[in-house]
PDB file of C-alpha atoms and ligand atoms in Angstrom:
ATOM      1  CA  MET A   1      28.443 103.240  43.698  1.00 92.00           C
ATOM      2  CA  LEU A   2      26.105 100.149  45.086  1.00 94.00           C
ATOM      3  CA  VAL A   3      21.982 100.304  43.414  1.00 93.00           C
ATOM      4  CA  LEU A   4      19.852  98.151  44.212  1.00 93.00           C
ATOM      5  CA  GLY A   5      17.042  97.770  41.640  1.00 93.00           C
ATOM      6  CA  ILE A   6      13.380  96.300  42.268  1.00 93.00           C
ATOM      7  CA  GLU A   7      11.331  96.129  38.885  1.00 95.00           C
ATOM      8  CA  SER A   8       7.463  94.745  39.768  1.00 92.00           C
ATOM      9  CA  SER A   9       5.861  96.340  36.767  1.00 92.00           C
ATOM     10  CA  ALA A  10       3.597  93.021  36.819  1.00 90.00           C
ATOM     11  CA  HIS A  11       3.561  89.152  36.523  1.00 90.00           C
ATOM     12  CA  THR A  12       8.065  89.737  36.621  1.00 93.00           C
ATOM     13  CA  LEU A  13       9.785  90.980  40.196  1.00 94.00           C
ATOM     14  CA  GLY A  14      12.918  91.258  39.270  1.00 96.00           C
ATOM     15  CA  VAL A  15      15.814  92.649  41.769  1.00 95.00           C
ATOM     16  CA  GLY A  16      19.308  93.341  40.404  1.00 96.00           C
ATOM     17  CA  ILE A  17      22.728  95.365  42.143  1.00 96.00           C
ATOM     18  CA  VAL A  18      24.387  97.610  39.352  1.00 96.00           C
ATOM     19  CA  LYS A  19      27.716  99.468  40.662  1.00 96.00           C
ATOM     20  CA  ASP A  20      29.252 102.531  38.566  1.00 96.00           C
ATOM     21  CA  GLY A  21      27.489 100.731  35.342  1.00 95.00           C
ATOM     22  CA  ARG A  22      28.368  96.599  35.761  1.00 96.00           C
ATOM     23  CA  ILE A  23      26.065  94.461  36.561  1.00 96.00           C
ATOM     24  CA  LEU A  24      26.343  92.328  39.599  1.00 97.00           C
ATOM     25  CA  ALA A  25      23.341  90.110  40.351  1.00 97.00           C
ATOM     26  CA  ASN A  26      19.977  90.163  38.377  1.00 97.00           C
ATOM     27  CA  GLU A  27      17.139  87.341  40.448  1.00 97.00           C
ATOM     28  CA  ARG A  28      13.794  86.840  39.709  1.00 95.00           C
ATOM     29  CA  SER A  29       9.936  85.583  40.982  1.00 95.00           C
ATOM     30  CA  MET A  30       7.817  84.889  38.250  1.00 91.00           C
ATOM     31  CA  TYR A  31       4.077  84.525  39.043  1.00 90.00           C
ATOM     32  CA  PRO A  32       3.334  81.665  37.262  1.00 84.00           C
ATOM     33  CA  ILE A  33       1.273  81.668  34.373  1.00 75.00           C
ATOM     34  CA  LYS A  34      -0.933  78.263  32.367  1.00 69.00           C
ATOM     35  CA  THR A  35      -3.202  79.109  30.671  1.00 66.00           C
ATOM     36  CA  GLN A  36      -5.764  81.965  32.228  1.00 71.00           C
ATOM     37  CA  GLY A  37      -4.298  85.384  32.132  1.00 71.00           C
ATOM     38  CA  ILE A  38      -3.558  86.884  35.407  1.00 76.00           C
ATOM     39  CA  LEU A  39      -4.914  88.196  38.669  1.00 84.00           C
ATOM     40  CA  PRO A  40      -3.835  91.914  39.492  1.00 86.00           C
ATOM     41  CA  SER A  41      -4.389  91.307  43.392  1.00 87.00           C
ATOM     42  CA  SER A  42      -3.376  87.475  43.073  1.00 89.00           C
ATOM     43  CA  VAL A  43      -0.360  89.038  41.602  1.00 90.00           C
ATOM     44  CA  ALA A  44       0.538  91.393  44.137  1.00 90.00           C
ATOM     45  CA  GLU A  45      -0.059  89.194  46.845  1.00 89.00           C
ATOM     46  CA  PHE A  46       2.546  86.317  45.055  1.00 91.00           C
ATOM     47  CA  HIS A  47       5.397  88.818  44.814  1.00 90.00           C
ATOM     48  CA  ALA A  48       4.658  90.369  49.083  1.00 85.00           C
ATOM     49  CA  LYS A  49       5.811  86.768  49.900  1.00 85.00           C
ATOM     50  CA  MET A  50       9.098  86.446  47.433  1.00 89.00           C
ATOM     51  CA  VAL A  51      10.606  89.854  48.190  1.00 86.00           C
ATOM     52  CA  ASN A  52      12.917  89.125  50.599  1.00 81.00           C
ATOM     53  CA  LYS A  53      13.464  86.577  49.230  1.00 89.00           C
ATOM     54  CA  VAL A  54      14.988  87.628  45.446  1.00 94.00           C
ATOM     55  CA  ILE A  55      16.290  90.957  47.360  1.00 90.00           C
ATOM     56  CA  LYS A  56      18.724  89.104  49.507  1.00 89.00           C
ATOM     57  CA  SER A  57      19.216  86.044  46.675  1.00 95.00           C
ATOM     58  CA  ALA A  58      20.470  89.172  45.057  1.00 96.00           C
ATOM     59  CA  LEU A  59      22.449  90.608  47.447  1.00 94.00           C
ATOM     60  CA  ALA A  60      24.087  86.803  48.149  1.00 96.00           C
ATOM     61  CA  LYS A  61      24.917  86.697  43.500  1.00 97.00           C
ATOM     62  CA  ALA A  62      26.434  90.669  43.867  1.00 97.00           C
ATOM     63  CA  GLY A  63      28.351  89.273  47.362  1.00 96.00           C
ATOM     64  CA  VAL A  64      27.011  92.727  49.111  1.00 94.00           C
ATOM     65  CA  SER A  65      25.668  93.814  52.314  1.00 87.00           C
ATOM     66  CA  ILE A  66      22.214  95.784  52.462  1.00 82.00           C
ATOM     67  CA  LYS A  67      24.460  98.245  54.250  1.00 80.00           C
ATOM     68  CA  GLU A  68      26.333  98.935  51.384  1.00 91.00           C
ATOM     69  CA  ILE A  69      23.498  99.380  48.827  1.00 88.00           C
ATOM     70  CA  GLU A  70      24.011 103.188  48.428  1.00 88.00           C
ATOM     71  CA  GLY A  71      20.737 103.775  46.236  1.00 86.00           C
ATOM     72  CA  ILE A  72      17.695 101.448  45.532  1.00 88.00           C
ATOM     73  CA  GLY A  73      15.414 102.280  41.895  1.00 91.00           C
ATOM     74  CA  TYR A  74      11.442 101.136  41.745  1.00 90.00           C
ATOM     75  CA  THR A  75       9.777 100.962  39.037  1.00 93.00           C
ATOM     76  CA  LYS A  76       6.638 103.809  38.544  1.00 92.00           C
ATOM     77  CA  GLY A  77       5.341 103.094  35.797  1.00 91.00           C
ATOM     78  CA  PRO A  78       3.822 102.214  33.608  1.00 92.00           C
ATOM     79  CA  GLY A  79       2.720  98.649  35.266  1.00 90.00           C
ATOM     80  CA  ILE A  80      -0.276  97.528  37.407  1.00 89.00           C
ATOM     81  CA  GLY A  81      -0.361  99.402  40.046  1.00 89.00           C
ATOM     82  CA  THR A  82      -0.659  96.996  43.255  1.00 86.00           C
ATOM     83  CA  CYS A  83       1.506  94.796  41.819  1.00 84.00           C
ATOM     84  CA  LEU A  84       4.054  98.796  41.806  1.00 85.00           C
ATOM     85  CA  GLN A  85       3.105  99.317  45.469  1.00 79.00           C
ATOM     86  CA  ILE A  86       5.141  96.065  45.987  1.00 77.00           C
ATOM     87  CA  GLY A  87       8.464  97.077  44.372  1.00 74.00           C
ATOM     88  CA  MET A  88       8.169 100.514  46.006  1.00 75.00           C
ATOM     89  CA  LEU A  89       6.625 100.044  49.152  1.00 72.00           C
ATOM     90  CA  ALA A  90      10.154  97.090  49.102  1.00 68.00           C
ATOM     91  CA  ALA A  91      12.646 100.540  48.796  1.00 65.00           C
ATOM     92  CA  LYS A  92      14.140 103.426  50.971  1.00 56.00           C
ATOM     93  CA  THR A  93      16.305 105.242  49.261  1.00 52.00           C
ATOM     94  CA  ILE A  94      14.489 105.980  46.241  1.00 69.00           C
ATOM     95  CA  VAL A  95      14.435 106.733  42.999  1.00 82.00           C
ATOM     96  CA  PRO A  96      11.799 105.772  40.883  1.00 88.00           C
ATOM     97  CA  VAL A  97      12.670 104.639  37.317  1.00 92.00           C
ATOM     98  CA  ASN A  98      10.413 104.583  34.258  1.00 95.00           C
ATOM     99  CA  HIS A  99       9.620 101.272  33.366  1.00 96.00           C
ATOM    100  CA  ALA A 100      10.561 101.566  29.292  1.00 97.00           C
ATOM    101  CA  VAL A 101      13.589 104.163  30.068  1.00 97.00           C
ATOM    102  CA  ALA A 102      14.636 101.620  31.580  1.00 97.00           C
ATOM    103  CA  HIS A 103      14.594  98.420  28.739  1.00 98.00           C
ATOM    104  CA  ILE A 104      15.817 100.960  26.581  1.00 98.00           C
ATOM    105  CA  GLU A 105      18.317 101.999  27.910  1.00 97.00           C
ATOM    106  CA  ILE A 106      19.624  98.315  29.523  1.00 98.00           C
ATOM    107  CA  ALA A 107      19.119  97.174  25.672  1.00 98.00           C
ATOM    108  CA  LYS A 108      21.634 100.388  24.189  1.00 98.00           C
ATOM    109  CA  TYR A 109      24.279  98.961  27.164  1.00 97.00           C
ATOM    110  CA  PHE A 110      24.715  95.279  25.483  1.00 98.00           C
ATOM    111  CA  GLY A 111      24.122  96.501  21.938  1.00 98.00           C
ATOM    112  CA  LYS A 112      26.930  99.081  22.592  1.00 98.00           C
ATOM    113  CA  LEU A 113      24.734 102.136  20.631  1.00 98.00           C
ATOM    114  CA  LYS A 114      24.317 105.430  22.226  1.00 97.00           C
ATOM    115  CA  ASP A 115      21.601 107.491  20.366  1.00 97.00           C
ATOM    116  CA  PRO A 116      18.801 104.471  18.871  1.00 98.00           C
ATOM    117  CA  ILE A 117      15.601 104.635  17.577  1.00 98.00           C
ATOM    118  CA  ALA A 118      14.226 102.441  19.525  1.00 98.00           C
ATOM    119  CA  LEU A 119      11.411 100.203  19.210  1.00 98.00           C
ATOM    120  CA  TYR A 120       9.980  98.662  22.673  1.00 98.00           C
ATOM    121  CA  VAL A 121       7.603  95.523  22.789  1.00 98.00           C
ATOM    122  CA  SER A 122       6.355  94.447  25.648  1.00 96.00           C
ATOM    123  CA  GLY A 123       2.335  92.899  26.432  1.00 93.00           C
ATOM    124  CA  GLY A 124       1.234  96.283  26.920  1.00 92.00           C
ATOM    125  CA  ASN A 125       3.399  98.527  24.887  1.00 94.00           C
ATOM    126  CA  SER A 126       4.642  98.903  20.877  1.00 98.00           C
ATOM    127  CA  GLN A 127       6.206 102.297  20.702  1.00 98.00           C
ATOM    128  CA  ILE A 128       8.699 103.603  19.282  1.00 98.00           C
ATOM    129  CA  LEU A 129      11.330 106.539  20.321  1.00 98.00           C
ATOM    130  CA  LYS A 130      13.887 108.319  20.371  1.00 98.00           C
ATOM    131  CA  LEU A 131      15.503 110.562  22.623  1.00 98.00           C
ATOM    132  CA  ASP A 132      15.720 114.574  22.703  1.00 96.00           C
ATOM    133  CA  LYS A 133      18.748 115.283  23.977  1.00 94.00           C
ATOM    134  CA  SER A 134      18.123 118.795  23.932  1.00 94.00           C
ATOM    135  CA  SER A 135      14.741 117.763  26.486  1.00 94.00           C
ATOM    136  CA  MET A 136      16.308 114.720  27.631  1.00 95.00           C
ATOM    137  CA  HIS A 137      13.161 113.297  27.052  1.00 96.00           C
ATOM    138  CA  TYR A 138      11.484 110.420  24.582  1.00 97.00           C
ATOM    139  CA  HIS A 139       9.302 111.904  21.812  1.00 98.00           C
ATOM    140  CA  VAL A 140       7.329 108.908  21.254  1.00 98.00           C
ATOM    141  CA  LEU A 141       7.425 108.463  17.591  1.00 98.00           C
ATOM    142  CA  GLY A 142       4.507 105.561  16.937  1.00 98.00           C
ATOM    143  CA  GLU A 143       3.054 103.651  18.930  1.00 98.00           C
ATOM    144  CA  THR A 144       0.618 101.021  19.109  1.00 98.00           C
ATOM    145  CA  LEU A 145      -3.124 102.643  18.568  1.00 98.00           C
ATOM    146  CA  ASP A 146      -4.642  99.878  20.509  1.00 97.00           C
ATOM    147  CA  VAL A 147      -3.355  96.768  22.681  1.00 97.00           C
ATOM    148  CA  GLY A 148       0.721  96.063  23.308  1.00 97.00           C
ATOM    149  CA  VAL A 149       1.123  93.597  20.322  1.00 98.00           C
ATOM    150  CA  GLY A 150       2.299  90.823  23.887  1.00 97.00           C
ATOM    151  CA  ASN A 151      -1.072  91.184  25.106  1.00 97.00           C
ATOM    152  CA  MET A 152      -2.641  90.789  21.249  1.00 98.00           C
ATOM    153  CA  LEU A 153      -0.496  87.748  20.855  1.00 98.00           C
ATOM    154  CA  ASP A 154      -1.207  86.497  24.327  1.00 96.00           C
ATOM    155  CA  SER A 155      -4.847  86.644  23.964  1.00 97.00           C
ATOM    156  CA  PHE A 156      -4.470  84.414  20.603  1.00 98.00           C
ATOM    157  CA  ALA A 157      -3.114  81.919  22.514  1.00 97.00           C
ATOM    158  CA  ARG A 158      -5.594  81.218  24.987  1.00 96.00           C
ATOM    159  CA  SER A 159      -8.093  81.223  22.297  1.00 97.00           C
ATOM    160  CA  ALA A 160      -6.343  79.307  21.185  1.00 97.00           C
ATOM    161  CA  LYS A 161      -5.813  77.166  24.130  1.00 96.00           C
ATOM    162  CA  LEU A 162      -2.010  77.623  24.315  1.00 96.00           C
ATOM    163  CA  ASN A 163      -0.142  75.925  27.288  1.00 94.00           C
ATOM    164  CA  PRO A 164       2.028  77.821  28.756  1.00 93.00           C
ATOM    165  CA  ALA A 165      -0.398  81.015  26.972  1.00 93.00           C
ATOM    166  CA  TRP A 166       1.559  83.510  25.897  1.00 91.00           C
ATOM    167  CA  GLY A 167       3.709  83.797  22.269  1.00 93.00           C
ATOM    168  CA  SER A 168       6.944  82.771  22.873  1.00 94.00           C
ATOM    169  CA  THR A 169       4.584  79.524  22.735  1.00 97.00           C
ATOM    170  CA  VAL A 170       2.682  80.882  19.316  1.00 97.00           C
ATOM    171  CA  GLU A 171       6.215  81.520  18.267  1.00 97.00           C
ATOM    172  CA  LYS A 172       6.989  77.352  18.576  1.00 97.00           C
ATOM    173  CA  VAL A 173       3.984  76.506  17.276  1.00 98.00           C
ATOM    174  CA  ALA A 174       4.358  78.552  14.794  1.00 98.00           C
ATOM    175  CA  GLN A 175       7.955  77.272  12.721  1.00 97.00           C
ATOM    176  CA  GLY A 176       7.486  75.830   9.788  1.00 97.00           C
ATOM    177  CA  GLY A 177       3.984  77.306   9.496  1.00 98.00           C
ATOM    178  CA  ARG A 178       2.693  78.537   6.059  1.00 98.00           C
ATOM    179  CA  TYR A 179       1.910  82.232   4.876  1.00 97.00           C
ATOM    180  CA  ILE A 180      -2.007  82.631   4.880  1.00 97.00           C
ATOM    181  CA  PRO A 181      -3.249  86.837   4.016  1.00 97.00           C
ATOM    182  CA  LEU A 182      -4.349  88.122   7.370  1.00 98.00           C
ATOM    183  CA  PRO A 183      -5.079  92.292   8.381  1.00 98.00           C
ATOM    184  CA  TYR A 184      -1.998  94.601   8.111  1.00 98.00           C
ATOM    185  CA  THR A 185      -2.512  97.984  10.048  1.00 98.00           C
ATOM    186  CA  VAL A 186       0.721 100.658   9.836  1.00 98.00           C
ATOM    187  CA  LYS A 187      -0.704 104.733   9.428  1.00 97.00           C
ATOM    188  CA  GLY A 188       2.278 106.585   9.461  1.00 96.00           C
ATOM    189  CA  MET A 189       4.537 104.811  12.232  1.00 98.00           C
ATOM    190  CA  ASP A 190       0.773 104.335  14.224  1.00 98.00           C
ATOM    191  CA  PHE A 191      -0.307 100.363  13.789  1.00 98.00           C
ATOM    192  CA  THR A 192      -3.096  98.616  15.265  1.00 98.00           C
ATOM    193  CA  PHE A 193      -3.605  95.021  16.423  1.00 98.00           C
ATOM    194  CA  THR A 194      -7.209  94.671  17.076  1.00 97.00           C
ATOM    195  CA  GLY A 195      -8.073  93.825  13.702  1.00 98.00           C
ATOM    196  CA  LEU A 196      -5.653  91.384  12.915  1.00 98.00           C
ATOM    197  CA  LEU A 197      -6.411  89.925  16.233  1.00 98.00           C
ATOM    198  CA  THR A 198      -9.872  89.360  15.945  1.00 98.00           C
ATOM    199  CA  TYR A 199      -9.286  88.067  11.965  1.00 98.00           C
ATOM    200  CA  ALA A 200      -7.332  85.980  13.492  1.00 98.00           C
ATOM    201  CA  LYS A 201      -9.526  84.412  16.795  1.00 98.00           C
ATOM    202  CA  LYS A 202     -12.582  83.479  13.967  1.00 98.00           C
ATOM    203  CA  GLN A 203      -9.896  80.879  11.927  1.00 98.00           C
ATOM    204  CA  ILE A 204      -8.935  78.819  14.986  1.00 98.00           C
ATOM    205  CA  GLY A 205     -10.625  75.181  13.788  1.00 97.00           C
ATOM    206  CA  LYS A 206     -11.079  76.740  10.192  1.00 97.00           C
ATOM    207  CA  ALA A 207      -6.650  76.767   9.460  1.00 97.00           C
ATOM    208  CA  SER A 208      -3.966  75.252  10.892  1.00 97.00           C
ATOM    209  CA  LEU A 209      -3.160  76.106  14.199  1.00 98.00           C
ATOM    210  CA  GLN A 210       0.544  75.904  12.984  1.00 98.00           C
ATOM    211  CA  ASP A 211      -0.141  77.709   9.648  1.00 98.00           C
ATOM    212  CA  LEU A 212      -1.173  80.646  11.483  1.00 98.00           C
ATOM    213  CA  CYS A 213       0.324  81.088  14.815  1.00 98.00           C
ATOM    214  CA  PHE A 214       2.887  81.593  11.928  1.00 98.00           C
ATOM    215  CA  SER A 215       0.432  84.194   9.838  1.00 98.00           C
ATOM    216  CA  LEU A 216      -0.345  85.841  12.935  1.00 98.00           C
ATOM    217  CA  GLN A 217       3.878  86.584  14.278  1.00 98.00           C
ATOM    218  CA  GLU A 218       4.011  87.309  10.332  1.00 98.00           C
ATOM    219  CA  THR A 219       1.998  89.596   9.881  1.00 98.00           C
ATOM    220  CA  ALA A 220       2.402  91.922  13.346  1.00 98.00           C
ATOM    221  CA  TYR A 221       5.784  91.718  13.597  1.00 98.00           C
ATOM    222  CA  ALA A 222       6.704  92.833   9.783  1.00 98.00           C
ATOM    223  CA  MET A 223       4.010  96.249  11.183  1.00 98.00           C
ATOM    224  CA  LEU A 224       6.513  96.929  13.492  1.00 98.00           C
ATOM    225  CA  CYS A 225       9.401  96.582  10.788  1.00 98.00           C
ATOM    226  CA  GLU A 226       7.790  98.735   8.383  1.00 98.00           C
ATOM    227  CA  ALA A 227       6.499 101.667  10.932  1.00 98.00           C
ATOM    228  CA  ALA A 228      10.664 101.385  12.791  1.00 98.00           C
ATOM    229  CA  GLU A 229      11.852 101.203   9.460  1.00 98.00           C
ATOM    230  CA  ARG A 230      10.372 104.950   8.407  1.00 98.00           C
ATOM    231  CA  ALA A 231      11.244 106.328  11.724  1.00 98.00           C
ATOM    232  CA  LEU A 232      14.507 105.353  11.392  1.00 98.00           C
ATOM    233  CA  LEU A 233      14.719 106.893   7.878  1.00 98.00           C
ATOM    234  CA  LEU A 234      13.246 110.616   8.659  1.00 97.00           C
ATOM    235  CA  THR A 235      15.082 110.686  11.404  1.00 97.00           C
ATOM    236  CA  ASN A 236      18.091 109.712   9.400  1.00 97.00           C
ATOM    237  CA  SER A 237      19.585 107.207  12.491  1.00 98.00           C
ATOM    238  CA  LYS A 238      22.212 104.977  12.100  1.00 98.00           C
ATOM    239  CA  GLU A 239      21.049 102.571  14.862  1.00 98.00           C
ATOM    240  CA  LEU A 240      18.145 101.343  16.031  1.00 98.00           C
ATOM    241  CA  CYS A 241      17.489  98.906  19.202  1.00 98.00           C
ATOM    242  CA  VAL A 242      14.566  96.802  20.011  1.00 98.00           C
ATOM    243  CA  CYS A 243      13.720  96.218  23.912  1.00 98.00           C
ATOM    244  CA  GLY A 244      11.176  94.813  26.116  1.00 98.00           C
ATOM    245  CA  GLY A 245       8.787  91.160  26.471  1.00 97.00           C
ATOM    246  CA  VAL A 246       8.696  90.839  22.750  1.00 98.00           C
ATOM    247  CA  ALA A 247      11.700  91.946  22.338  1.00 98.00           C
ATOM    248  CA  GLN A 248      13.110  87.804  23.208  1.00 98.00           C
ATOM    249  CA  SER A 249      11.687  86.742  19.780  1.00 98.00           C
ATOM    250  CA  THR A 250      13.818  85.265  17.196  1.00 97.00           C
ATOM    251  CA  ARG A 251      11.598  86.319  14.820  1.00 98.00           C
ATOM    252  CA  LEU A 252      11.137  89.062  15.407  1.00 98.00           C
ATOM    253  CA  LYS A 253      15.448  89.696  16.077  1.00 98.00           C
ATOM    254  CA  GLU A 254      15.772  88.881  12.686  1.00 98.00           C
ATOM    255  CA  MET A 255      13.410  90.471  10.406  1.00 98.00           C
ATOM    256  CA  LEU A 256      14.246  94.009  12.330  1.00 98.00           C
ATOM    257  CA  GLU A 257      18.640  93.392  11.595  1.00 98.00           C
ATOM    258  CA  LYS A 258      17.683  92.358   8.137  1.00 98.00           C
ATOM    259  CA  MET A 259      15.842  95.513   7.529  1.00 98.00           C
ATOM    260  CA  ALA A 260      18.526  97.621   9.759  1.00 98.00           C
ATOM    261  CA  ARG A 261      21.347  96.215   7.912  1.00 98.00           C
ATOM    262  CA  LEU A 262      19.078  97.696   4.761  1.00 98.00           C
ATOM    263  CA  HIS A 263      19.778 100.742   5.874  1.00 98.00           C
ATOM    264  CA  LYS A 264      23.208 100.596   7.455  1.00 98.00           C
ATOM    265  CA  ALA A 265      21.405 100.918  10.485  1.00 98.00           C
ATOM    266  CA  LYS A 266      23.898  99.310  13.654  1.00 98.00           C
ATOM    267  CA  PHE A 267      21.432  96.428  15.072  1.00 98.00           C
ATOM    268  CA  GLY A 268      21.246  96.169  18.547  1.00 98.00           C
ATOM    269  CA  TYR A 269      19.505  94.378  21.566  1.00 98.00           C
ATOM    270  CA  ALA A 270      20.436  92.932  25.205  1.00 98.00           C
ATOM    271  CA  PRO A 271      20.290  89.543  25.947  1.00 98.00           C
ATOM    272  CA  ASN A 272      17.157  87.820  26.585  1.00 97.00           C
ATOM    273  CA  GLU A 273      17.606  87.735  30.515  1.00 96.00           C
ATOM    274  CA  PHE A 274      17.837  91.679  30.104  1.00 97.00           C
ATOM    275  CA  ASN A 275      14.670  92.256  27.740  1.00 97.00           C
ATOM    276  CA  ALA A 276      12.352  90.344  29.690  1.00 96.00           C
ATOM    277  CA  ASP A 277      11.402  92.511  32.919  1.00 96.00           C
ATOM    278  CA  ASN A 278      14.641  92.982  35.408  1.00 95.00           C
ATOM    279  CA  GLY A 279      16.049  94.668  38.333  1.00 94.00           C
ATOM    280  CA  ALA A 280      19.374  94.978  36.417  1.00 95.00           C
ATOM    281  CA  MET A 281      17.884  97.918  34.689  1.00 96.00           C
ATOM    282  CA  ILE A 282      15.958  99.213  37.144  1.00 95.00           C
ATOM    283  CA  ALA A 283      19.191  99.589  39.027  1.00 93.00           C
ATOM    284  CA  TYR A 284      20.960 100.133  35.616  1.00 96.00           C
ATOM    285  CA  VAL A 285      18.916 103.290  35.368  1.00 95.00           C
ATOM    286  CA  ALA A 286      18.431 104.587  39.038  1.00 91.00           C
ATOM    287  CA  GLU A 287      22.711 104.715  39.315  1.00 91.00           C
ATOM    288  CA  LYS A 288      22.827 107.396  36.641  1.00 92.00           C
ATOM    289  CA  ALA A 289      19.770 109.447  37.713  1.00 88.00           C
ATOM    290  CA  LEU A 290      21.770 109.431  41.735  1.00 83.00           C
ATOM    291  CA  LYS A 291      24.951 109.891  40.026  1.00 82.00           C
ATOM    292  CA  ASN A 292      23.750 113.189  38.118  1.00 83.00           C
ATOM    293  CA  GLY A 293      22.428 114.244  41.910  1.00 72.00           C
ATOM    294  CA  TYR A 294      19.257 113.117  41.420  1.00 73.00           C
ATOM    295  CA  VAL A 295      17.209 112.856  45.050  1.00 68.00           C
ATOM    296  CA  GLU A 296      13.966 112.541  45.576  1.00 68.00           C
ATOM    297  CA  SER A 297      12.960 112.039  49.565  1.00 64.00           C
ATOM    298  CA  LEU A 298      10.982 108.687  50.692  1.00 65.00           C
ATOM    299  CA  GLN A 299       7.430 111.266  51.480  1.00 65.00           C
ATOM    300  CA  SER A 300       7.497 113.044  48.311  1.00 71.00           C
ATOM    301  CA  CYS A 301       7.819 108.691  45.640  1.00 77.00           C
ATOM    302  CA  SER A 302       4.440 108.005  44.274  1.00 82.00           C
ATOM    303  CA  ILE A 303       3.753 105.028  41.383  1.00 86.00           C
ATOM    304  CA  ASN A 304       1.982 106.193  38.318  1.00 88.00           C
ATOM    305  CA  LYS A 305      -0.152 102.962  36.380  1.00 88.00           C
ATOM    306  CA  ILE A 306       0.209 104.547  33.219  1.00 89.00           C
ATOM    307  CA  ASP A 307       3.654 106.711  33.657  1.00 92.00           C
ATOM    308  CA  ARG A 308       4.239 108.202  30.053  1.00 93.00           C
ATOM    309  CA  ILE A 309       7.657 107.629  28.639  1.00 94.00           C
ATOM    310  CA  GLU A 310       7.171 111.432  27.192  1.00 94.00           C
ATOM    311  CA  THR A 311       7.371 112.225  30.382  1.00 92.00           C
ATOM    312  CA  ALA A 312      10.463 110.667  32.684  1.00 91.00           C
ATOM    313  CA  GLU A 313      13.616 112.815  32.760  1.00 88.00           C
ATOM    314  CA  VAL A 314      16.921 110.525  31.679  1.00 91.00           C
ATOM    315  CA  PHE A 315      19.887 110.577  32.926  1.00 88.00           C
ATOM    316  CA  LEU A 316      22.649 109.348  31.060  1.00 86.00           C
TER     317      LEU A 316
HETATM  318 FE1  LIG L   1       8.944  94.772  30.347  1.00 59.46          FE
END
């Protein structure tokens, strides 16, 4: 089956094409972010201008014509409403795909994992998830009680005037830094980041920026590792994956790999191209749904800015 997927939940517009579980194309255009955050209406306008071009380039890369496409997946949510609408309107035979499910499924595919504990970490989300195979829905075992780890790092980057103001710049500046103790909050398998962020922001100008970036990253990732470790042990799981935009961090993967090895669990993840928002993951999940006989009429399609993962039915 030949399926095209459109991802447009935030600043990345991605179009991917999948044929029988094989990724043929993964094209994207990204709204430029410098030192500011993103304005939803401007991003939607940018995506609307780019969408046809990105679809054409994905079709060319895959060497197929639009007429051969048998189904189109789009991100239903969660995400920015104005941006999600562009993806839905660009699709025609439609499969609504939950963004978080897509991040996990593509990580399982590349990591060759069957039934992992998933640490899903991005700008707006940070959750520890496990698929319940009897109901085919994900259970949220733990999550951030305030902001996502990515948004926390981006917010710090903006306050520290890093350019571009996002987490990967924090990771670069952190190289060779020394550890300064910062607030650390894990509650069972839940965690919070705002206390850490507020404290770290107050240290800007007082402590070295390199030490601050290093310590902020180490503290936040250690919190994620502790919660993921608890989930792994409590569920007796032998597989762990990390996915989502923040899974591009080398340091986070290093820490999780070490923890998984300690418990003889297999650790897997997707290449960075597929941890960033991308259309291939949407196409991949849409194809599975279509093969399971899922059909949705154009009239009943919708977007959902919140679209919690536990409400999404999963097809394997
Ligand atoms: Fe994402």
